[in-house]
Short mmCIF file of C-alpha atoms and ligand atoms in Angstrom, two decimals:
data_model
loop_
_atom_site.label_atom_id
_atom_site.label_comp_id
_atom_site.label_asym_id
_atom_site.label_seq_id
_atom_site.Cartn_x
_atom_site.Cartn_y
_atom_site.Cartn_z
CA UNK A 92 7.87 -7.27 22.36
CA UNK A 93 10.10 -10.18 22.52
CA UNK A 94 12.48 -11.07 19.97
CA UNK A 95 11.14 -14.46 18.01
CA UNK A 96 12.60 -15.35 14.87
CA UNK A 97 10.18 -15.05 11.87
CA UNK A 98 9.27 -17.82 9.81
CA UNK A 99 10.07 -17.76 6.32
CA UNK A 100 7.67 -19.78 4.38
CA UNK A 101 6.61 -20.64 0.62
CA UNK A 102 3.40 -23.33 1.80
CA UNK A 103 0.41 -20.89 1.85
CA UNK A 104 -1.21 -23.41 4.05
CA UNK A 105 1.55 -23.06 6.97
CA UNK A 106 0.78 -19.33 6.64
CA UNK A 107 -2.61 -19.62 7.04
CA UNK A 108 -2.93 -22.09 10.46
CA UNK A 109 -0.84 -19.27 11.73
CA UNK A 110 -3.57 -16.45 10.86
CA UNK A 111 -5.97 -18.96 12.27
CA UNK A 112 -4.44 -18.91 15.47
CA UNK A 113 -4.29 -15.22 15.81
CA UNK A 114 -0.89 -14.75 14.46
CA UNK A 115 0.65 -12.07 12.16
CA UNK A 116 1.85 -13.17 8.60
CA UNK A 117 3.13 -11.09 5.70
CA UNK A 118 1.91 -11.87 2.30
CA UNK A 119 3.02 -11.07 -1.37
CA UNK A 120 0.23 -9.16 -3.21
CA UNK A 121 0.41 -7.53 -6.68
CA UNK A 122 0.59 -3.70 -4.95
CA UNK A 123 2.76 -4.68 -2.04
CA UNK A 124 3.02 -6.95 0.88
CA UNK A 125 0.85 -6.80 3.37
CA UNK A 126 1.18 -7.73 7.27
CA UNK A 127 -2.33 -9.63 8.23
CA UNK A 128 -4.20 -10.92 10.90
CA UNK A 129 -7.94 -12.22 11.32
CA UNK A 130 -9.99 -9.48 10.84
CA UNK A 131 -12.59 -10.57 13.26
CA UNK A 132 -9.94 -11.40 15.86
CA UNK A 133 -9.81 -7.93 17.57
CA UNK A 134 -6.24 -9.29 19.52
CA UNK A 135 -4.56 -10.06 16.61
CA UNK A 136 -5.42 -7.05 14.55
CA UNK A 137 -4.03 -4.76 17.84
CA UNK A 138 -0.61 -6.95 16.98
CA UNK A 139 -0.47 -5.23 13.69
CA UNK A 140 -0.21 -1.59 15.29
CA UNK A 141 2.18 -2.81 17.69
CA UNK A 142 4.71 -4.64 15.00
CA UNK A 143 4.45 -1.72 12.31
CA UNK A 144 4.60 1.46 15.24
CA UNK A 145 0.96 2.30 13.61
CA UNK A 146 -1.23 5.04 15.00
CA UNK A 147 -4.20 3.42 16.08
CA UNK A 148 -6.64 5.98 14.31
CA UNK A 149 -5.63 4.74 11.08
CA UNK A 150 -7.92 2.12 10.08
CA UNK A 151 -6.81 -1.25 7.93
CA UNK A 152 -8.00 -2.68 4.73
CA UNK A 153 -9.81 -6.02 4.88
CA UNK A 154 -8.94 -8.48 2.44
CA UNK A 155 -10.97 -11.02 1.11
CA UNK A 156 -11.23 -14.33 -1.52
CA UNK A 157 -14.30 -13.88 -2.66
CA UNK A 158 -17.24 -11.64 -2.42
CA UNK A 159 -19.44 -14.24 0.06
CA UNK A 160 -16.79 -12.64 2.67
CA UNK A 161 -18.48 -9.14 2.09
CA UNK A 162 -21.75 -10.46 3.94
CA UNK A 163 -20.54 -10.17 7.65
CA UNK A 164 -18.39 -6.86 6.64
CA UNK A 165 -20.88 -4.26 5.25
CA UNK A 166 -24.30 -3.40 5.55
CA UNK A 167 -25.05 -3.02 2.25
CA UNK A 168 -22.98 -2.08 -1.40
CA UNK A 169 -23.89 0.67 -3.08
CA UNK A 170 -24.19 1.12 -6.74
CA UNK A 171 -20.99 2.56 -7.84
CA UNK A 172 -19.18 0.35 -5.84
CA UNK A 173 -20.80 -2.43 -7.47
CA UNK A 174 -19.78 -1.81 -10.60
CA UNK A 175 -16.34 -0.89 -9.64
CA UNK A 176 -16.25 -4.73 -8.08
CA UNK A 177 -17.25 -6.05 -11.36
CA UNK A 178 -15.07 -4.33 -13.47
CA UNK A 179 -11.59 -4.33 -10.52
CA UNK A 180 -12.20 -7.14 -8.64
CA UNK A 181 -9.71 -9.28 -8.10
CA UNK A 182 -7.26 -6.02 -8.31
CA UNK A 183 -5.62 -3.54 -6.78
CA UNK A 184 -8.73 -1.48 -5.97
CA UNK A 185 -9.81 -0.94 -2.50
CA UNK A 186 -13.40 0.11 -1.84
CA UNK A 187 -15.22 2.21 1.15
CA UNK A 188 -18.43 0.78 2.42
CA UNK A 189 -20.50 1.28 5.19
CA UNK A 190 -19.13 -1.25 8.15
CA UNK A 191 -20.96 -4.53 9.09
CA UNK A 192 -21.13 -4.09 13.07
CA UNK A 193 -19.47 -7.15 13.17
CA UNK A 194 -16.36 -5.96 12.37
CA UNK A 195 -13.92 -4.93 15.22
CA UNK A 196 -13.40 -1.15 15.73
CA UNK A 197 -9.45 -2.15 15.82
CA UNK A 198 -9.96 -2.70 12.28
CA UNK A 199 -12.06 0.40 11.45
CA UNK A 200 -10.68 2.50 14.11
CA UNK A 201 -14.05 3.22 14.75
CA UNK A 202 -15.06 5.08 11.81
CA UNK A 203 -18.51 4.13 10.21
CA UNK A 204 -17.08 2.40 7.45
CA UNK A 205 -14.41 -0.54 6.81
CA UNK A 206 -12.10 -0.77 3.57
CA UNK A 207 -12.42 -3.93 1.51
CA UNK A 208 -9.81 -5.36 -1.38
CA UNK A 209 -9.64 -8.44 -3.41
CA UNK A 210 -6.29 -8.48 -4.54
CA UNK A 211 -5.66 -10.93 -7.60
CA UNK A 212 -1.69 -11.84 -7.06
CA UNK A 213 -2.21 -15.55 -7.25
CA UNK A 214 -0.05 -16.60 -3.59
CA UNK A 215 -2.07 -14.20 -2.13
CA UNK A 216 -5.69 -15.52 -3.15
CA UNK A 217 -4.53 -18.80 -2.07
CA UNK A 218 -3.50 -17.79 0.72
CA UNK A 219 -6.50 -15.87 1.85
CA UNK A 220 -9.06 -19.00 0.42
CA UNK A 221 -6.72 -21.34 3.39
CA UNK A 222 -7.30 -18.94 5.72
CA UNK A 223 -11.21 -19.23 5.75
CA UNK A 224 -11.46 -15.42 6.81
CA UNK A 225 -10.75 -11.86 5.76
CA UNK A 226 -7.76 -10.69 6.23
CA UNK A 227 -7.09 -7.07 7.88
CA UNK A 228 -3.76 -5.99 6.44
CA UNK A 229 -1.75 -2.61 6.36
CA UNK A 230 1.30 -2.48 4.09
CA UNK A 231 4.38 -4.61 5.89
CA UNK A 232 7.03 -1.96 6.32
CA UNK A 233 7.33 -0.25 9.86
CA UNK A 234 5.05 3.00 9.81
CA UNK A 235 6.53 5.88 8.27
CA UNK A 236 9.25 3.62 6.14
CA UNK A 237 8.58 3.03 2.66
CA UNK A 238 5.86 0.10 1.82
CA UNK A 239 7.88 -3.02 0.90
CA UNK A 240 7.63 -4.71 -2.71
CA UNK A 241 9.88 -7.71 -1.54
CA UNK A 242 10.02 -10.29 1.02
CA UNK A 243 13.13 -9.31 1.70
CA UNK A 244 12.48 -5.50 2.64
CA UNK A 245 9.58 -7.36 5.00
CA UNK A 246 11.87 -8.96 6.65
CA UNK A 247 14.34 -6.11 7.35
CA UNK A 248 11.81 -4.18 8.72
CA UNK A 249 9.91 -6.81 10.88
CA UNK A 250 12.07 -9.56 11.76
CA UNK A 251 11.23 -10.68 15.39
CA UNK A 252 8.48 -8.92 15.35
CA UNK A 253 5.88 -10.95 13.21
CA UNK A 254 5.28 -15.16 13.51
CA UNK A 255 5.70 -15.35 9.27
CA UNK A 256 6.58 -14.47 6.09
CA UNK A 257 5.02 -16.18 3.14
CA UNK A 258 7.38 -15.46 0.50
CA UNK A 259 6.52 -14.63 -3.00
CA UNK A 260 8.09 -12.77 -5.82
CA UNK A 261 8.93 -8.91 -5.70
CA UNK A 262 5.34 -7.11 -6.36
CA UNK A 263 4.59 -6.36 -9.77
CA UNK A 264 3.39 -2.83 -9.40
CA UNK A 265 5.22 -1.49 -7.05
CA UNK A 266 2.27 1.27 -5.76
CA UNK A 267 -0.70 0.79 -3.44
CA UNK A 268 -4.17 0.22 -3.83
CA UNK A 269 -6.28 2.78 -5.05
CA UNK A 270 -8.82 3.78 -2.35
CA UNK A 271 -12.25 4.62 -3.21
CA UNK A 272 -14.78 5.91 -1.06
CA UNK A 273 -18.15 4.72 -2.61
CA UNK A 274 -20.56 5.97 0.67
CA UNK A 275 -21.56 9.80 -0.48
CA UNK A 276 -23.10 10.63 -3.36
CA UNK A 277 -20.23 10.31 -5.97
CA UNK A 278 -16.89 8.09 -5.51
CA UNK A 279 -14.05 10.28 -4.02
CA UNK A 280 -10.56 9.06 -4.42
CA UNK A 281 -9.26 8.98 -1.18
CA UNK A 282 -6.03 7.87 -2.13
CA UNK A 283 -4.21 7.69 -5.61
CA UNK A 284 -3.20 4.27 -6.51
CA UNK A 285 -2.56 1.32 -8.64
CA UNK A 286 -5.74 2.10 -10.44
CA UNK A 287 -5.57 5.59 -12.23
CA UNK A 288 -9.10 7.94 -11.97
CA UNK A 289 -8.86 7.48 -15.65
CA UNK A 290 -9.94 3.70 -15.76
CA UNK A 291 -12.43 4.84 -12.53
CA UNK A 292 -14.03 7.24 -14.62
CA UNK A 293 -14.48 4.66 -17.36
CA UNK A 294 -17.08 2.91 -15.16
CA UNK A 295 -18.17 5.68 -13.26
CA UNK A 296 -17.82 9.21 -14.85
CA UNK A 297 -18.81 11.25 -11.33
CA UNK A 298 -15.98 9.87 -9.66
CA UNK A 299 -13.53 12.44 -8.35
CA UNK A 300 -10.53 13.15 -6.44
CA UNK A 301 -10.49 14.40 -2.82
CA UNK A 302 -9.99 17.99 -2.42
CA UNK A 303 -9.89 19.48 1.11
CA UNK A 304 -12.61 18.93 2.47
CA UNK A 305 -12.15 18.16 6.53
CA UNK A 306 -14.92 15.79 6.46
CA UNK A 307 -13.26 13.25 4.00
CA UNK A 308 -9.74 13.93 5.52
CA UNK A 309 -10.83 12.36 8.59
CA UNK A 310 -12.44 9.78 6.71
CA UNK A 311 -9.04 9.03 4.97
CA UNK A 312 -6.82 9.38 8.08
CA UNK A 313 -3.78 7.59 6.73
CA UNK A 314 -3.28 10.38 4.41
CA UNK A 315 -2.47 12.64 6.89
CA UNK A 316 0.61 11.06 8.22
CA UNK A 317 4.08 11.38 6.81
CA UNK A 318 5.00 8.22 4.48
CA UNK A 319 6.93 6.53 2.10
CA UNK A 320 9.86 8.12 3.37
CA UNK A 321 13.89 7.18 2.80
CA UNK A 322 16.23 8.05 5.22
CA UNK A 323 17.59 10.06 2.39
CA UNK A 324 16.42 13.79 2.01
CA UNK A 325 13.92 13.19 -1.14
CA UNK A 326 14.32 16.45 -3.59
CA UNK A 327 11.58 16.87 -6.21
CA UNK A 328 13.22 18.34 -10.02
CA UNK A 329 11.59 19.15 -13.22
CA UNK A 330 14.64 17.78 -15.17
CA UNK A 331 18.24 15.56 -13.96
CA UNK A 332 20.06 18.99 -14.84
CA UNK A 333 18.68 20.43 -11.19
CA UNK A 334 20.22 16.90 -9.46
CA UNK A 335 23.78 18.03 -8.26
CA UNK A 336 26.34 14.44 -8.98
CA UNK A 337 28.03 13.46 -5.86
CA UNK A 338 28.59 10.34 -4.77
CA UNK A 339 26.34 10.24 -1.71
CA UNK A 340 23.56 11.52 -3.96
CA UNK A 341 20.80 9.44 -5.96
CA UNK A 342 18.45 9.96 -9.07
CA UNK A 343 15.60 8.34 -9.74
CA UNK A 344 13.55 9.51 -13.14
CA UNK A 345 12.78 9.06 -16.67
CA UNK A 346 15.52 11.38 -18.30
CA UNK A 347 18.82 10.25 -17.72
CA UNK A 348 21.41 12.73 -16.59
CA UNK A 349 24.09 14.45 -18.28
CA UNK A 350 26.52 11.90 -16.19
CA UNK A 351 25.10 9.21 -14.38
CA UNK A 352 27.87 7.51 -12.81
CA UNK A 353 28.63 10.57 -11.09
CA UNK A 354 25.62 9.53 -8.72
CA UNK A 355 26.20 7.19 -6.01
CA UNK A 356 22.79 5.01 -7.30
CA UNK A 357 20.82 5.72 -10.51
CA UNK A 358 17.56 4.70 -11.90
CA UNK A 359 16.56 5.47 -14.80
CA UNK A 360 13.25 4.18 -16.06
CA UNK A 361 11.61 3.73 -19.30
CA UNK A 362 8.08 4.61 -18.79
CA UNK A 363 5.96 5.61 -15.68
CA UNK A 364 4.72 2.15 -15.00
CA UNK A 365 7.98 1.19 -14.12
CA UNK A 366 9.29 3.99 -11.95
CA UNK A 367 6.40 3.32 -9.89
CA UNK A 368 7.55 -0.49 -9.56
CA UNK A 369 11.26 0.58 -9.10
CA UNK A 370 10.48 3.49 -6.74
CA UNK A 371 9.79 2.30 -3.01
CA UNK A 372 13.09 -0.62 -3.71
CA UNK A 373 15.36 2.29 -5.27
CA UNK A 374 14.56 4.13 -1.73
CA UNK A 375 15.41 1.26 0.31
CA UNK A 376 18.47 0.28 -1.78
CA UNK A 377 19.52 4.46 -1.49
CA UNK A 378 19.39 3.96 2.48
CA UNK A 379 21.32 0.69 2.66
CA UNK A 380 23.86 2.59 0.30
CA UNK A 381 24.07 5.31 3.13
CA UNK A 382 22.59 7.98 0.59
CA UNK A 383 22.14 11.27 2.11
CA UNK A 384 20.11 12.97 -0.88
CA UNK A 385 17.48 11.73 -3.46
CA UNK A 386 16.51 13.85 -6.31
CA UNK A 387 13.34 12.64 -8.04
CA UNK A 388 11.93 13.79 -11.56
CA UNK A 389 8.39 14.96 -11.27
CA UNK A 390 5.34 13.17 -13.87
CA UNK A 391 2.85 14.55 -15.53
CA UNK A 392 -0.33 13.41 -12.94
CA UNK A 393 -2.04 11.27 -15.49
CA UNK A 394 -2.34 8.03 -15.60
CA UNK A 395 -0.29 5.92 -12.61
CA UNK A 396 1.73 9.50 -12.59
CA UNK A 397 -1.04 10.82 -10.65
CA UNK A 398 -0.17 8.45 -7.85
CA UNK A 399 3.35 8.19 -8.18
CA UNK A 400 3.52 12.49 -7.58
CA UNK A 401 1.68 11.53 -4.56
CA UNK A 402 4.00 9.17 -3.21
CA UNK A 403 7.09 11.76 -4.13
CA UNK A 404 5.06 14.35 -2.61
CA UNK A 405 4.58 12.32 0.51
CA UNK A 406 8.64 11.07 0.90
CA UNK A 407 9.70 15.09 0.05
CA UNK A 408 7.63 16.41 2.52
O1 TXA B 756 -2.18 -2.00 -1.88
C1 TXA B 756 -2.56 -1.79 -0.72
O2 TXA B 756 -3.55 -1.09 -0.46
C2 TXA B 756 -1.79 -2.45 0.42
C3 TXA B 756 -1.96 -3.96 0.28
C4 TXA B 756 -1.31 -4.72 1.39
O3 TXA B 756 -3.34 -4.27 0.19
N1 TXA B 756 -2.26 -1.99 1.70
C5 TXA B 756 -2.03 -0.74 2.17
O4 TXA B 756 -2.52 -0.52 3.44
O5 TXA B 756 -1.43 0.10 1.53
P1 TXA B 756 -2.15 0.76 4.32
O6 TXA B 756 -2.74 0.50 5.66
O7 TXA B 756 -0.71 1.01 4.24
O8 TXA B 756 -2.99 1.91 3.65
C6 TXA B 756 -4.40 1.88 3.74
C7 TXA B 756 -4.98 3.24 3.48
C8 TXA B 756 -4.67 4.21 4.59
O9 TXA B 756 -4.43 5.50 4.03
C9 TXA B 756 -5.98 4.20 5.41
O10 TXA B 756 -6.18 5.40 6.12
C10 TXA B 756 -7.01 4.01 4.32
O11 TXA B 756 -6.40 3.12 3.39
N2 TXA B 756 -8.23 3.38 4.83
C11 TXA B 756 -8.41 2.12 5.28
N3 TXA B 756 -9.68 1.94 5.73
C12 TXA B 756 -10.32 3.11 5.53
C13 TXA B 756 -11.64 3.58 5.80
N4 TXA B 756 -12.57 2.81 6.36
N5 TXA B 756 -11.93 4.86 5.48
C14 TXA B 756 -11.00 5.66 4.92
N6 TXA B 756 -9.74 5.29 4.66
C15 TXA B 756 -9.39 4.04 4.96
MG1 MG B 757 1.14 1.79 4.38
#
C-alpha cells in the first residue's frame, strides 16, 4: 500500500466527500472509533481489511443516521429487535438482522445476515447524515491491537494507510458495542458490550448470552480471533497483592496496591464504568512505556463487568 499522509480533520463535511468517493475515514463514536467506508461500495469496504490486516471472514457493522437507511439493508426486523431499536437507538447497541441482498458480501462476509448500529456520539451522527449512506465500519486499530478510544491511537496505528481522520474527543465509554443477534427465536448476545444483558433483559426478558454452540460461533466470527491485546503479557488477579512491583510492570484495577509507585504505570479506577473507559488507553500507554507485564483485577460479570472480563479474557489469552 503506498505511504499517503492521512488527513486530520474536524469539518464532518470534508470527511464525508471523502467516504463519497470511496475513501476510508475514521470517526469518533461514543464506544470507539471506527474506520468506514460506503457500505454499498464493495471496493472501498475491501480497503478496510487491507488497512486494519482484517481476516476477511469477519464481517463489519453498518452504521446508519436514521432508520430510513435500514430499508435497502434487511429484509425485514423482527420483533425483539424492534423494541431493542426503540428503547437503544441512537446507542451503542448493534443489532443482527437478516441481510438485504443489496448489501455487498465484503460487508457480510457472506453470512445471511448484516450488523446494523446507530451510534448517538453527536460528530459521528453528523457525520454519517453528510455522508448520505451507511457506513460499514470495524473498530480503527490494526487487527489484533487494542480498539482505539482516541484520535490519536487512530492515527498511530493507521497513518498512511487511511485518506482521514475526523477528529473528535477521546470516546466516552471506552468498550464496544454490544452485539445482539435478534434472527432465532430469542436474542443471543453475541458479544458483551457497552450495553449490559441487564438493561437487554429489561426490554426483552428471553434474551441470553451465547454459550457454545458452533452454529452461533460461526455466526459471531470475530469472537474467535485473538483481540484487544497489549504488547505487554496481560495477567488476570483476584486482588493487587498477586501483582509483583517492578518497574517494567503495570496494574490496572479497582483496589489500589499496597505500593503503587513501585509499578512502572498504575491505574486505579473508581468504579467499573471507568476502568472500562481507561482500559484499552492504559494498554496502549503500557506499550509506549515499553511494559513487559500487565496485571489486571478481575470484576464481578454484572453490569459493564460482564464485558470488561471479556475484553481481559480476550488480551490474557
Ligand atoms: O462499538 C463498536 O461496535 C465499534 C464501533 C466502531 O461501532 N465497532 C466494532 O467493530 O467494534 P468490530 O468490527 O471491531 O467488531 C464487530 C463485531 C465482530 O465481532 C464481528 O464478528 C461481529 O461484530 N459482527 C458483525 N457483523 C456480524 C454479523 N452479521 N453476524 C455476527 N457477528 C457480526
Ligand atoms: Mg475490533
Amino acid at each position: 500500500m503506498a505511504f499517503r499522509e492521512t488527513l486530520l480533520t474536524t469539518d464532518v463535511h470534508e470527511a464525508a466527500a471523502l467516504i463519497r468517493q470511496g475513501e476510508l475515514v475514521a470517526f469518533p463514536t461514543e464506544t470507539v472509533y471506527g474506520l468506514g467506508a460506503d457500505a454499498f461500495n464493495p471496493e472501498a469496504v475491501r480497503k478496510i481489511f487491507e488497512a486494519k490486516g482484517r481476516p476477511l471472514d469477519n464481517p463489519l457493522i453498518v452504521h446508519i443516521a436514521h432508520l430510513d437507511q435500514l430499508a435497502r439493508l434487511v429484509r425485514d426486523v423482527p420483533e425483539a429487535a424492534r423494541r431493542f431499536m426503540e428503547r437503544f437507538f441512537p446507542g451503542p447497541l448493534t443489532l443482527v438482522l437478516p441481510r438485504h441482498s443489496d448489501v455487498p458480501d465484503e460487508v457480510t462476509a457472506g453470512l445471511p445476515t448484516v450488523g446494523v448500529r446507530m451510534p448517538r456520539h453527536p460528530v459521528a451522527r453528523a457525520f454519517l447524515e453528510a455522508c448520505g449512506t451507511p457506513v460499514a465500519a470495524p473498530s480503527a486499530n490494526r487487527s489484533g491491537r487494542p480498539s482505539p478510544t482516541r484520535w490519536e491511537a487512530v492515527y498511530a496505528d493507521l497513518n498512511g494507510r487511511i485518506a482521514c481522520i475526523l477528529q473528535g474527543d477521546r470516546s466516552d465509554m471506552g468498550l464496544e458495542s454490544t452485539v445482539v443477534d435478534c434472527t432465532g427465536p430469542e436474542p443471543v448476545v453475541l458479544r458483551a458490550g457497552a450495553v449490559p444483558l441487564e438493561a437487554l433483559r429489561e426490554v426483552v426478558p428471553e434474551t441470553r448470552l451465547v454459550g457454545n454452540e458452533m452454529s452461533l460461533k460461526a455466526r459471531s466470527p470475530g469472537t474467535r480471533y485473538r483481540h484487544y491485546a497489549p504488547q505487554a503479557r496481560v495477567v488476570l488477579v483476584d486482588h493487587p497483592d498477586e501483582a509483583v512491583p517492578d518497574p517494567r510492570h503495570a496494574y490496572i484495577g479497582l483496589t489500589p496496591p499496597a505500593h503503587p509507585e513501585a509499578f512502572g504505570a498504575c491505574c486505579i479506577c473508581p468504579d467499573v464504568e471507568t476502568y472500562a473507559y481507561e482500559l484499552f488507553d492504559f494498554f496502549r500507554r503500557c506499550d509506549t512505556q515499553g511494559c513487559t507485564r500487565i496485571y489486571a483485577q478481575r470484576v464481578p460479570r454484572t453490569g459493564l463487568g460482564l464485558a470488561l472480563m471479556d475484553r481481559l479474557e480476550r488480551a490474557a489469552s
